[in-house]
Each structure stands twice: as C-alpha cells, then as structure tokens.
Amino acid sequence: LAVSLYSVSGGTRTLLGTQMVRREIYPGDLIAPLTFTIPLTSIGTDGLEAVADDNGSGSGTQNECDETNNSDTWNELLCH
C-alpha cells in the first residue's frame, strides 16, 4: 500500500514523497509509523497532507468500502 505526503498551499498539493507499507492493513489495524524527512521550507502555507492508497499520482489502486477516509492533514504552527 502506497502512502504519499503532500505540501498544501492555497488548495494546491505538491508531492513530497511516497513510501510503501509492505503488508496488508485491515480495518482497525495499527502499523509502524512512516517517517518522511523534508526541509522545513517544503511545508506548505496550509500544512501537510498524508494520503494512504496514493502512489503519488493522486489516485488509489486498492478497492475499498470507504474511499473518503484515506487522508489526514497537519497544519499546526511550528516552533523552531
């Protein structure tokens, strides 16, 4: 299963990277965290969005019962 990370600015998503989860994931499963290393300057003005079942093309390859729950956004303020 592919998971992609996007920078989000003004409704525009820019692909930052894609990683593969190498096992089946069933409803309610937890997996080990994925780590994406990006420069702070890559974070969009509206944050980051992680999308499961996305190989970087913006679409999925797996047939699911609910295709609308594959993403999460992060737009907290950074302190450095």
CSV table of N, CA and C in Angstrom, one decimal:
chain,number,residue,atom,x,y,z
A,1,LEU,N,0.9,-1.2,0.0
A,1,LEU,CA,0.0,0.0,0.0
A,1,LEU,C,0.9,1.2,0.0
A,2,ALA,N,0.7,2.1,-0.9
A,2,ALA,CA,1.5,3.4,-1.0
A,2,ALA,C,0.8,4.4,-0.1
A,3,VAL,N,1.7,5.2,0.5
A,3,VAL,CA,1.3,6.4,1.3
A,3,VAL,C,2.1,7.6,0.8
A,4,SER,N,1.4,8.7,0.4
A,4,SER,CA,2.1,9.8,-0.1
A,4,SER,C,1.9,11.0,0.8
A,5,LEU,N,3.0,11.9,0.8
A,5,LEU,CA,3.0,13.1,1.6
A,5,LEU,C,3.0,14.3,0.7
A,6,TYR,N,2.1,15.2,0.9
A,6,TYR,CA,1.9,16.4,0.1
A,6,TYR,C,2.1,17.7,0.9
A,7,SER,N,2.7,18.7,0.3
A,7,SER,CA,2.7,20.1,0.8
A,7,SER,C,1.4,20.7,0.3
A,8,VAL,N,0.7,21.5,1.2
A,8,VAL,CA,-0.6,22.1,0.7
A,8,VAL,C,-0.5,23.6,0.9
A,9,SER,N,-0.7,24.3,-0.2
A,9,SER,CA,-0.7,25.8,-0.2
A,9,SER,C,-1.8,26.3,-1.0
A,10,GLY,N,-2.8,27.0,-0.4
A,10,GLY,CA,-3.9,27.6,-1.2
A,10,GLY,C,-4.7,26.6,-2.0
A,11,GLY,N,-4.8,25.4,-1.5
A,11,GLY,CA,-5.6,24.4,-2.2
A,11,GLY,C,-4.8,23.6,-3.2
A,12,THR,N,-3.5,23.9,-3.4
A,12,THR,CA,-2.7,23.2,-4.3
A,12,THR,C,-1.8,22.2,-3.5
A,13,ARG,N,-1.8,20.9,-4.0
A,13,ARG,CA,-0.9,19.9,-3.3
A,13,ARG,C,0.3,19.7,-4.2
A,14,THR,N,1.4,19.6,-3.5
A,14,THR,CA,2.7,19.3,-4.2
A,14,THR,C,3.3,18.0,-3.5
A,15,LEU,N,3.5,17.0,-4.3
A,15,LEU,CA,4.1,15.7,-3.8
A,15,LEU,C,5.4,15.9,-3.2
A,16,LEU,N,5.6,15.5,-2.0
A,16,LEU,CA,6.9,15.5,-1.3
A,16,LEU,C,7.6,14.1,-1.3
A,17,GLY,N,6.8,13.1,-1.3
A,17,GLY,CA,7.4,11.7,-1.3
A,17,GLY,C,6.3,10.7,-1.1
A,18,THR,N,6.7,9.4,-1.4
A,18,THR,CA,5.8,8.3,-1.3
A,18,THR,C,6.6,7.1,-0.7
A,19,GLN,N,6.0,6.4,0.2
A,19,GLN,CA,6.5,5.2,0.8
A,19,GLN,C,5.6,4.1,0.8
A,20,MET,N,6.1,2.9,0.8
A,20,MET,CA,5.2,1.7,0.8
A,20,MET,C,5.1,1.0,2.1
A,21,VAL,N,3.9,0.6,2.5
A,21,VAL,CA,3.6,-0.3,3.6
A,21,VAL,C,3.6,-1.7,3.0
A,22,ARG,N,4.5,-2.5,3.5
A,22,ARG,CA,4.7,-3.9,2.8
A,22,ARG,C,3.8,-5.0,3.5
A,23,ARG,N,2.6,-4.7,4.0
A,23,ARG,CA,1.8,-5.7,4.5
A,23,ARG,C,0.3,-5.3,4.3
A,24,GLU,N,-0.6,-6.2,4.4
A,24,GLU,CA,-2.0,-5.9,4.3
A,24,GLU,C,-2.4,-5.2,5.6
A,25,ILE,N,-3.3,-4.2,5.4
A,25,ILE,CA,-3.8,-3.4,6.6
A,25,ILE,C,-5.3,-3.6,6.6
A,26,TYR,N,-5.8,-4.1,7.7
A,26,TYR,CA,-7.3,-4.4,7.9
A,26,TYR,C,-7.9,-3.3,8.7
A,27,PRO,N,-9.2,-3.1,8.6
A,27,PRO,CA,-9.9,-2.1,9.5
A,27,PRO,C,-9.5,-2.2,10.9
A,28,GLY,N,-9.1,-1.1,11.5
A,28,GLY,CA,-8.7,-1.1,13.0
A,28,GLY,C,-7.3,-1.5,13.2
A,29,ASP,N,-6.5,-1.9,12.2
A,29,ASP,CA,-5.1,-2.2,12.3
A,29,ASP,C,-4.3,-0.9,12.6
A,30,LEU,N,-3.2,-1.1,13.4
A,30,LEU,CA,-2.2,-0.1,13.6
A,30,LEU,C,-0.9,-0.6,12.9
A,31,ILE,N,-0.2,0.3,12.3
A,31,ILE,CA,1.1,0.0,11.6
A,31,ILE,C,2.2,0.8,12.3
A,32,ALA,N,3.4,0.4,12.0
A,32,ALA,CA,4.6,1.2,12.5
A,32,ALA,C,4.5,2.5,11.8
A,33,PRO,N,5.0,3.6,12.5
A,33,PRO,CA,5.0,4.9,11.8
A,33,PRO,C,5.9,5.0,10.6
A,34,LEU,N,5.4,5.8,9.6
A,34,LEU,CA,6.3,6.1,8.5
A,34,LEU,C,7.0,7.4,8.8
A,35,THR,N,8.2,7.5,8.3
A,35,THR,CA,9.0,8.8,8.6
A,35,THR,C,9.3,9.4,7.2
A,36,PHE,N,8.9,10.6,7.0
A,36,PHE,CA,9.3,11.4,5.8
A,36,PHE,C,10.2,12.5,6.3
A,37,THR,N,11.4,12.6,5.8
A,37,THR,CA,12.3,13.7,6.1
A,37,THR,C,12.3,14.8,5.0
A,38,ILE,N,11.8,16.0,5.4
A,38,ILE,CA,11.7,17.1,4.4
A,38,ILE,C,12.2,18.3,5.0
A,39,PRO,N,12.7,19.3,4.2
A,39,PRO,CA,13.1,20.6,4.8
A,39,PRO,C,11.9,21.3,5.3
A,40,LEU,N,12.1,22.2,6.3
A,40,LEU,CA,11.0,23.0,6.8
A,40,LEU,C,10.4,23.9,5.7
A,41,THR,N,11.2,24.3,4.8
A,41,THR,CA,10.7,25.1,3.7
A,41,THR,C,9.8,24.4,2.7
A,42,SER,N,9.7,23.1,2.8
A,42,SER,CA,8.8,22.3,2.0
A,42,SER,C,7.3,22.3,2.5
A,43,ILE,N,7.2,22.7,3.8
A,43,ILE,CA,5.8,22.7,4.4
A,43,ILE,C,5.0,23.8,3.8
A,44,GLY,N,3.9,23.5,3.3
A,44,GLY,CA,3.0,24.5,2.6
A,44,GLY,C,2.4,25.4,3.6
A,45,THR,N,1.9,26.5,3.1
A,45,THR,CA,1.2,27.5,3.9
A,45,THR,C,0.0,26.9,4.6
A,46,ASP,N,-0.6,25.9,4.1
A,46,ASP,CA,-1.7,25.2,4.7
A,46,ASP,C,-1.4,23.9,5.3
A,47,GLY,N,-0.1,23.6,5.4
A,47,GLY,CA,0.4,22.4,6.1
A,47,GLY,C,0.8,21.3,5.2
A,48,LEU,N,0.6,20.1,5.7
A,48,LEU,CA,0.9,18.8,5.1
A,48,LEU,C,-0.3,17.9,5.0
A,49,GLU,N,-0.3,17.1,4.0
A,49,GLU,CA,-1.4,16.1,3.9
A,49,GLU,C,-0.8,14.7,3.6
A,50,ALA,N,-1.1,13.7,4.4
A,50,ALA,CA,-0.7,12.3,4.2
A,50,ALA,C,-1.9,11.6,3.6
A,51,VAL,N,-1.7,10.8,2.5
A,51,VAL,CA,-2.8,10.1,1.9
A,51,VAL,C,-2.4,8.7,1.7
A,52,ALA,N,-3.2,7.8,2.3
A,52,ALA,CA,-3.0,6.3,2.1
A,52,ALA,C,-3.6,5.9,0.8
A,53,ASP,N,-3.1,4.8,0.2
A,53,ASP,CA,-3.5,4.3,-1.1
A,53,ASP,C,-3.4,5.4,-2.2
A,54,ASP,N,-2.2,6.0,-2.2
A,54,ASP,CA,-1.9,7.0,-3.2
A,54,ASP,C,-0.5,6.8,-3.5
A,55,ASN,N,-0.2,6.5,-4.8
A,55,ASN,CA,1.2,6.2,-5.2
A,55,ASN,C,1.9,7.5,-5.7
A,56,GLY,N,1.3,8.6,-5.4
A,56,GLY,CA,1.9,9.9,-5.9
A,56,GLY,C,1.2,10.5,-7.1
A,57,SER,N,0.3,9.7,-7.6
A,57,SER,CA,-0.5,10.2,-8.8
A,57,SER,C,-1.8,10.9,-8.4
A,58,GLY,N,-2.1,10.8,-7.1
A,58,GLY,CA,-3.4,11.4,-6.6
A,58,GLY,C,-4.5,10.4,-6.6
A,59,SER,N,-4.3,9.2,-7.0
A,59,SER,CA,-5.4,8.2,-7.1
A,59,SER,C,-4.9,6.9,-6.4
A,60,GLY,N,-5.9,6.1,-6.0
A,60,GLY,CA,-5.5,4.8,-5.3
A,60,GLY,C,-5.6,3.6,-6.3
A,61,THR,N,-5.1,2.5,-5.8
A,61,THR,CA,-5.1,1.3,-6.5
A,61,THR,C,-5.9,0.2,-5.8
A,62,GLN,N,-6.3,0.4,-4.6
A,62,GLN,CA,-7.0,-0.6,-3.8
A,62,GLN,C,-8.5,-0.3,-3.8
A,63,ASN,N,-9.3,-1.3,-4.0
A,63,ASN,CA,-10.8,-1.1,-3.9
A,63,ASN,C,-11.2,-1.2,-2.4
A,64,GLU,N,-11.8,-0.2,-1.9
A,64,GLU,CA,-12.2,-0.1,-0.5
A,64,GLU,C,-13.6,0.2,-0.4
A,65,CYS,N,-14.1,-0.1,0.8
A,65,CYS,CA,-15.5,0.2,1.1
A,65,CYS,C,-15.7,1.8,1.2
A,66,ASP,N,-14.8,2.5,1.8
A,66,ASP,CA,-14.9,3.9,2.0
A,66,ASP,C,-13.6,4.6,1.5
A,67,GLU,N,-13.7,5.2,0.3
A,67,GLU,CA,-12.5,5.8,-0.3
A,67,GLU,C,-12.3,7.2,0.2
A,68,THR,N,-13.1,7.7,1.1
A,68,THR,CA,-13.0,9.1,1.5
A,68,THR,C,-12.3,9.3,2.8
A,69,ASN,N,-11.8,8.2,3.4
A,69,ASN,CA,-11.1,8.3,4.8
A,69,ASN,C,-9.6,8.0,4.7
A,70,ASN,N,-9.0,8.3,3.6
A,70,ASN,CA,-7.6,7.9,3.4
A,70,ASN,C,-6.6,9.0,3.7
A,71,SER,N,-7.0,10.2,4.1
A,71,SER,CA,-6.1,11.3,4.3
A,71,SER,C,-6.2,11.9,5.7
A,72,ASP,N,-5.1,12.6,6.0
A,72,ASP,CA,-5.1,13.4,7.3
A,72,ASP,C,-4.2,14.6,7.0
A,73,THR,N,-4.5,15.7,7.6
A,73,THR,CA,-3.8,16.9,7.4
A,73,THR,C,-3.1,17.3,8.7
A,74,TRP,N,-2.0,18.0,8.5
A,74,TRP,CA,-1.3,18.6,9.7
A,74,TRP,C,-1.0,20.0,9.3
A,75,ASN,N,-1.5,21.0,10.1
A,75,ASN,CA,-1.3,22.4,9.9
A,75,ASN,C,-1.1,23.2,11.2
A,76,GLU,N,-0.5,22.5,12.1
A,76,GLU,CA,-0.1,23.1,13.4
A,76,GLU,C,1.0,24.1,13.1
A,77,LEU,N,1.1,25.1,14.0
A,77,LEU,CA,2.2,26.1,13.9
A,77,LEU,C,3.5,25.4,14.3
A,78,LEU,N,4.6,25.8,13.7
A,78,LEU,CA,5.9,25.3,14.0
A,78,LEU,C,6.6,26.2,14.9
A,79,CYS,N,7.4,25.7,15.9
A,79,CYS,CA,8.3,26.5,16.7
A,79,CYS,C,9.7,26.0,16.4
A,80,HIS,N,10.6,26.9,16.1
A,80,HIS,CA,12.0,26.4,15.9
A,80,HIS,C,13.0,27.4,16.4
